[in-house]
Coordinates of C-alpha atoms in Angstrom, one line a residue:
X1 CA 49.8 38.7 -6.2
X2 CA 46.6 38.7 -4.6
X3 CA 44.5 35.4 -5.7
X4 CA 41.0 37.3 -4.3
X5 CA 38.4 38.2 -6.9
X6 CA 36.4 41.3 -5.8
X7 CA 33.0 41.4 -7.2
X8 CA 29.9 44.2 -6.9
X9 CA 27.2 42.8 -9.2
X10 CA 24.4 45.9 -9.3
X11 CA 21.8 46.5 -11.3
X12 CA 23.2 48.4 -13.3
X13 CA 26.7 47.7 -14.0
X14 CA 29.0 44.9 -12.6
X15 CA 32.2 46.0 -11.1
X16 CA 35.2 44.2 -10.3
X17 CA 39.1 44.1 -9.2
X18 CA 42.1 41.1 -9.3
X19 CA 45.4 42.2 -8.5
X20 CA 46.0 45.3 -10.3
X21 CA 43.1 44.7 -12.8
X22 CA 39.9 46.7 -12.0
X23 CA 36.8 46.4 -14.7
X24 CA 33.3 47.0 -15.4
X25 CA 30.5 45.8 -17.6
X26 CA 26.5 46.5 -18.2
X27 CA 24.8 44.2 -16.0
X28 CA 22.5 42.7 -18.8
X29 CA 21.5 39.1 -19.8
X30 CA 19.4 37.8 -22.2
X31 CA 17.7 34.6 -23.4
X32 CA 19.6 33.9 -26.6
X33 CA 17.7 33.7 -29.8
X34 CA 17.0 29.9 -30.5
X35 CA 17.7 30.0 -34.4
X36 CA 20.7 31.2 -33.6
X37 CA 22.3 28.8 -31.1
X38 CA 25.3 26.9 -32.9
X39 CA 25.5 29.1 -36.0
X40 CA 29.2 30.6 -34.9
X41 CA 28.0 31.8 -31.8
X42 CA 31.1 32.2 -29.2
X43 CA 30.1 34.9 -27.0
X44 CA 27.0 32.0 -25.7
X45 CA 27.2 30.9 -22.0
X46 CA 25.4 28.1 -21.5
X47 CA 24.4 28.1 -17.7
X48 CA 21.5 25.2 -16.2
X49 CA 20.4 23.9 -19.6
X50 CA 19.9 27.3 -21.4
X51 CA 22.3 29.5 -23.5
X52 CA 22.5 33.0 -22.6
X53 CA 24.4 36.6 -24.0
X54 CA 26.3 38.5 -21.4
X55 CA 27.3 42.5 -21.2
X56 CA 27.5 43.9 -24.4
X57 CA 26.5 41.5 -26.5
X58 CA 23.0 41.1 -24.7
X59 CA 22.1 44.9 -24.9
X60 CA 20.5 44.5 -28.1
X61 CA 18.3 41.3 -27.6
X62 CA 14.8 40.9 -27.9
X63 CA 14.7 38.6 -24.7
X64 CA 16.6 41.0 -22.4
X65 CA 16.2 40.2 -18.8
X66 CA 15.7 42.8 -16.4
X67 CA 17.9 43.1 -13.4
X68 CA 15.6 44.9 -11.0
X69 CA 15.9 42.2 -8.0
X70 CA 18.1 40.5 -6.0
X71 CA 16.3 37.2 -7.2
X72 CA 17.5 38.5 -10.5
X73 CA 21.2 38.3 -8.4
X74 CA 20.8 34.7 -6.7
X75 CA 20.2 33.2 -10.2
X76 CA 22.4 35.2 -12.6
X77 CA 25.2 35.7 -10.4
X78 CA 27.1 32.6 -11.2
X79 CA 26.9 34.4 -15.5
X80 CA 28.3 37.4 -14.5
X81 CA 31.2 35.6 -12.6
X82 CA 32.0 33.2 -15.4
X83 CA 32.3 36.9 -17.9
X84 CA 34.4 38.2 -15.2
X85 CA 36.8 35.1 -15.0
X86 CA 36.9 34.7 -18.9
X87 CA 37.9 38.3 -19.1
X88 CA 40.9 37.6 -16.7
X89 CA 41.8 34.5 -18.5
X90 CA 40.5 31.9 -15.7
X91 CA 43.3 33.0 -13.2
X92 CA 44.0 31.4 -10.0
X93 CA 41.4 32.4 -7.2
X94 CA 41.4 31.5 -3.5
X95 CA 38.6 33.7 -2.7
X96 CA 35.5 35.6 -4.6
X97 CA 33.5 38.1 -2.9
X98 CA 29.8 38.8 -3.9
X99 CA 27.7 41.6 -2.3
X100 CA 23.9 42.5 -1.5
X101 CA 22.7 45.8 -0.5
X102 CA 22.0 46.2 2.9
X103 CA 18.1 45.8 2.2
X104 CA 18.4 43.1 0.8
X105 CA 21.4 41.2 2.8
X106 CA 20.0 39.3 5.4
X107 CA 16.9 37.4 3.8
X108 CA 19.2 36.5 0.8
X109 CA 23.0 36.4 2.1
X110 CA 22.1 32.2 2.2
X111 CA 21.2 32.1 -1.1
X112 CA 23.8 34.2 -3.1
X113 CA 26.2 32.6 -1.1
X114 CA 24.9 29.0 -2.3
X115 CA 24.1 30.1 -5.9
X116 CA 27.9 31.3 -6.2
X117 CA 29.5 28.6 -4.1
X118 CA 29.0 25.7 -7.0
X119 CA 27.9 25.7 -10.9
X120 CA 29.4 24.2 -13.9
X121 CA 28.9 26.9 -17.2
X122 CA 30.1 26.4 -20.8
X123 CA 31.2 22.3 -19.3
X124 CA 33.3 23.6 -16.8
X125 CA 32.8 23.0 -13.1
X126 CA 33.2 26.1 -10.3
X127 CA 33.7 25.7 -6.5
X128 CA 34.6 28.6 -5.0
X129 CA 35.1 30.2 -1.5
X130 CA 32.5 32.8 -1.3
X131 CA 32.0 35.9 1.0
X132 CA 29.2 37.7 0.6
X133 CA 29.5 41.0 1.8
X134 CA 27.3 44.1 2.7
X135 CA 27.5 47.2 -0.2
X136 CA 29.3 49.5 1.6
X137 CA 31.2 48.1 4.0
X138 CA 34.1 48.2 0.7
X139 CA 33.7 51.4 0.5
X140 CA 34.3 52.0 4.8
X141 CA 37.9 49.3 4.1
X142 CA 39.0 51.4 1.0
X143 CA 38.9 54.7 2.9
X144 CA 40.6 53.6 5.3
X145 CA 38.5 52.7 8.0
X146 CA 37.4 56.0 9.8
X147 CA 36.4 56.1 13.2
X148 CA 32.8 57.7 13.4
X149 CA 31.2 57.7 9.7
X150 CA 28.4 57.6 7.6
X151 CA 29.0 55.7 3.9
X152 CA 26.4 56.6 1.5
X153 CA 26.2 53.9 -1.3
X154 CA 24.4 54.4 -4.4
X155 CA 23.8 52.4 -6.5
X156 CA 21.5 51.9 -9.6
X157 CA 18.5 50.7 -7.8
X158 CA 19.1 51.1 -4.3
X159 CA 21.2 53.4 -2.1
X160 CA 23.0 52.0 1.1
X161 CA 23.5 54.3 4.4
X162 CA 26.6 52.1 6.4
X163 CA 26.9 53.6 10.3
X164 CA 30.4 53.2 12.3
X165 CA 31.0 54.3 15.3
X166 CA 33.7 54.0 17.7
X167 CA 35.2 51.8 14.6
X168 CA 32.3 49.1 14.8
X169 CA 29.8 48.8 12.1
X170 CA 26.4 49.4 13.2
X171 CA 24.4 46.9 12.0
X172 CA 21.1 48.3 13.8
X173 CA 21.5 52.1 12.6
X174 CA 22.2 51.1 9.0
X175 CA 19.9 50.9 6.7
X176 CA 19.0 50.3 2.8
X177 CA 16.6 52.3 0.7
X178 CA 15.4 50.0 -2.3
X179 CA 13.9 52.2 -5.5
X180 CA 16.0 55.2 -5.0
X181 CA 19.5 54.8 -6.6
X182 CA 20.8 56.1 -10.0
X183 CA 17.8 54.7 -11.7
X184 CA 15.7 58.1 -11.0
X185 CA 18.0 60.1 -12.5
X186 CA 18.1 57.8 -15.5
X187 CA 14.1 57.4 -15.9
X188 CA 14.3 61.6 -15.7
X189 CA 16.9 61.5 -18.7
X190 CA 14.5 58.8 -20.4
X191 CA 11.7 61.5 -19.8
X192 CA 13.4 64.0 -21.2
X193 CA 15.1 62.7 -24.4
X194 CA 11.8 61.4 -25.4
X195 CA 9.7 65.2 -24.8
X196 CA 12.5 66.6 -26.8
X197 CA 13.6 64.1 -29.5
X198 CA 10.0 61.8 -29.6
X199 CA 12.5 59.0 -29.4
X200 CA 12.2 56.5 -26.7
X201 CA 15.3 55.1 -24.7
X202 CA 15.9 52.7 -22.1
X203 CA 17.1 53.4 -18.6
X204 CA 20.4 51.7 -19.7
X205 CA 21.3 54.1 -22.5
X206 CA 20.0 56.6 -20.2
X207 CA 22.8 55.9 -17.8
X208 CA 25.5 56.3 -20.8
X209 CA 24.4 59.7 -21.7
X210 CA 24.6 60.4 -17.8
X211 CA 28.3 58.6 -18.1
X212 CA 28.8 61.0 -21.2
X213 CA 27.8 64.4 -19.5
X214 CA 24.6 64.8 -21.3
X215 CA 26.2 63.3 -25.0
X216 CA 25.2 60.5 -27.0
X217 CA 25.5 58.9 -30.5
X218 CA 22.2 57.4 -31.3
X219 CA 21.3 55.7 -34.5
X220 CA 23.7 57.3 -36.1
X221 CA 23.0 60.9 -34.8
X222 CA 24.6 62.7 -32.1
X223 CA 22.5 64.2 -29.9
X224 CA 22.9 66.9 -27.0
X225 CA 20.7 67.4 -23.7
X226 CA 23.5 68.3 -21.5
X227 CA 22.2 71.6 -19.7
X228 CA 18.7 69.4 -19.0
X229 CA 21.3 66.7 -17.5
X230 CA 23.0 69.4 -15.4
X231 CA 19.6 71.0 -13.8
X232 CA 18.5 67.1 -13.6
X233 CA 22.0 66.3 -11.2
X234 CA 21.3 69.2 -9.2
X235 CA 17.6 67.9 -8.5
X236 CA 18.9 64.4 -7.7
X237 CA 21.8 65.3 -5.5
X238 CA 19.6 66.9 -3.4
X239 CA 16.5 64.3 -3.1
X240 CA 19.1 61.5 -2.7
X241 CA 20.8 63.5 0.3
X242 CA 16.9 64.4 1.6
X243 CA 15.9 60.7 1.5
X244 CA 19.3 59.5 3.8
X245 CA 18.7 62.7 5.9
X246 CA 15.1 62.4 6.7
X247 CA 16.1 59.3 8.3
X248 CA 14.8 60.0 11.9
X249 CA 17.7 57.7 13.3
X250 CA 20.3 58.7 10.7
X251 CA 19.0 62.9 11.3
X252 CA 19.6 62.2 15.8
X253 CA 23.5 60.8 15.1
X254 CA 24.5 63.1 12.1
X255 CA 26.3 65.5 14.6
X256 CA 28.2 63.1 15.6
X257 CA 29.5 61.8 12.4
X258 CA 33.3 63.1 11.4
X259 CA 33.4 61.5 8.0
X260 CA 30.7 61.6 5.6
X261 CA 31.8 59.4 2.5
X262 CA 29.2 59.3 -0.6
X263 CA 30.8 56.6 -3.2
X264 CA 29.3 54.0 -5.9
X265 CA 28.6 54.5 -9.6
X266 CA 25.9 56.8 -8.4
X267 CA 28.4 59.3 -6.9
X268 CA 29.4 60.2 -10.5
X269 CA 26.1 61.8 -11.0
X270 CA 25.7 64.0 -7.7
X271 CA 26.0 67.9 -8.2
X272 CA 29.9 68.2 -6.8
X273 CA 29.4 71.8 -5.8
X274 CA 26.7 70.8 -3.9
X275 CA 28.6 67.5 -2.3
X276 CA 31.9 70.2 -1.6
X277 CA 29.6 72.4 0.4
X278 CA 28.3 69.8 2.5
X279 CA 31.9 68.6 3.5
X280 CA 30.6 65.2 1.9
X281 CA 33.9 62.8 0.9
X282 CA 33.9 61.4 -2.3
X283 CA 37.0 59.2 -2.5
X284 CA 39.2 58.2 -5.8
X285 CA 37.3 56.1 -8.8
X286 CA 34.3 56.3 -6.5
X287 CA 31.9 53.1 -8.7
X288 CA 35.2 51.0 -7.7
X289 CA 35.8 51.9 -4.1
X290 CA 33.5 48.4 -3.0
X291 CA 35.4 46.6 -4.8
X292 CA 38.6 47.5 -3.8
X293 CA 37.7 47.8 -0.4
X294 CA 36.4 44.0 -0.4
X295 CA 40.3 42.9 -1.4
X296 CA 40.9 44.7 2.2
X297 CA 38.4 43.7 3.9
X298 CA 38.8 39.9 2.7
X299 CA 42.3 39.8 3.7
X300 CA 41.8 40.7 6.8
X301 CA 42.2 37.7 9.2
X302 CA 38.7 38.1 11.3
X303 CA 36.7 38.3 7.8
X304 CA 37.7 34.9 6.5
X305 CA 34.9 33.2 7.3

């Protein structure tokens, strides 16, 4: 079996794949609660002299912290690969592989790389062989490497336009969009639940009832706002495809794109008669297609660097 851990560590949720396992969990950490550190406390990580909740068990905190930068992913990163390992049981791993969108990639590749590299959480030490990798370029591996194509990424807080041509990634026609991911259509769905219920949610449990077609159970009520989710889709799907088009470099090589893939958790939430009359790809288990793609693309002889 494979010994490389797969990782895609968004802003909204984390993502990743060993072997045959694939998982995901909110991306959310908070400070814990001093009174309560010690008093039967096992889900604490404690990570550079502080003690932490992780996932789930931080969504209710008073001291959440927000993940809304990729300073916010430099830091925390190391957390959110500890979780991941101590789902899997600490396995064997030869190789983990991080990711920053393409906006974000080259000013803090360095650093992520670093931050993930070394650490000691909970007593134990980590050294790990880290590639960090550009959001999308998973995605481009797991389909199978077309020849000419345009990956859309989207993510939570940013969405990632990947360029290949004659098979070779274009680095200088790429490009990231930062502010323009799934978190729209959440603050929208926070918007509305609040005009029609005068209750205010967060853009995390806005994202479930996205998850749940419009559906949520919410302090012990159940509450519906499923047709406003459907009009809200339809909105989204097509400012997310006008921001990518309007591109003026992206707009002058569309004709000569033969594959046009749209994946990432945000891919769930795109109108999919609009996507199917646009001839726009959306491949299998679309929020995992990075990380399955970054088992490829770290296998692969010329990446193992």
């Amino acid at each position: 079996m494979t010994q490389i851990l797969a990782t895609d560590i968004g802003y909204g949720h984390t993502k990743y794949a060993y072997g045959d396992t694939i998982g995901k969990f909110p991306s959310l950490i908070s400070h814990a609660v001093e009174s309560y550190v010690g008093i039967g406390q096992s889900d604490l990580v404690l990570y550079n002299g502080e003690y932490y909740y992780v996932a789930e068990s931080a969504s209710d905190s008073p001291k959440l912290i927000l993940p809304n930068s990729p300073h916010f992913l430099v830091k925390y990163s190391p957390v959110f690969l500890y979780h991941i390992m101590e789902r899997l049981k600490f396995p064997e791993i030869s190789t983990i592989c991080v990711s920053l969108s393409l906006a974000d990639y080259k000013e803090h590749k360095n650093n992520l790389k670093n931050s993930c590299s070394k650490f000691l959480i909970n007593q134990k030490y980590f050294e790990n062989k880290i590639l960090v990798v550009p959001q999308g370029v998973g995605i481009w591996y797991y389909c199978d490497q077309p020849k000419n194509a345009a990956i859309i990424d989207i993510g939570f807080n940013t969405i990632d336009v990947l360029v290949v041509k004659d098979s070779n990634l274009s680095v200088s026609k790429s490009f990231g969009i930062p502010d323009t991911g799934a978190v729209i259509l959440a603050s929208d769905v926070v918007r509305t639940f609040y005009s029609k219920f005068k209750l205010q949610i967060n853009k995390y449990l806005a994202n479930e009832i996205l998850l749940n077609y419009g559906k949520i159970k919410y302090g012990r009520k159940e509450y519906d706002i499923s047709e406003d989710v459907e009009k809200l889709r339809a909105n989204y799907t097509e400012k997310v495809l006008a921001d990518v088009f309007d591109n003026t470099d992206f707009k002058n090589m569309l004709m000569s794109i033969d594959t046009l893939i749209v994946a990432g958790g945000g891919a769930y939430y795109l109108d999919k008669s609009f996507i199917e009359k646009e001839g726009i790809l959306i491949p299998d288990k679309p929020d995992y297609a990075n990380v399955l793609g970054f088992i490829k693309y770290a296998e692969s002889p010329e990446n193992d660097t």
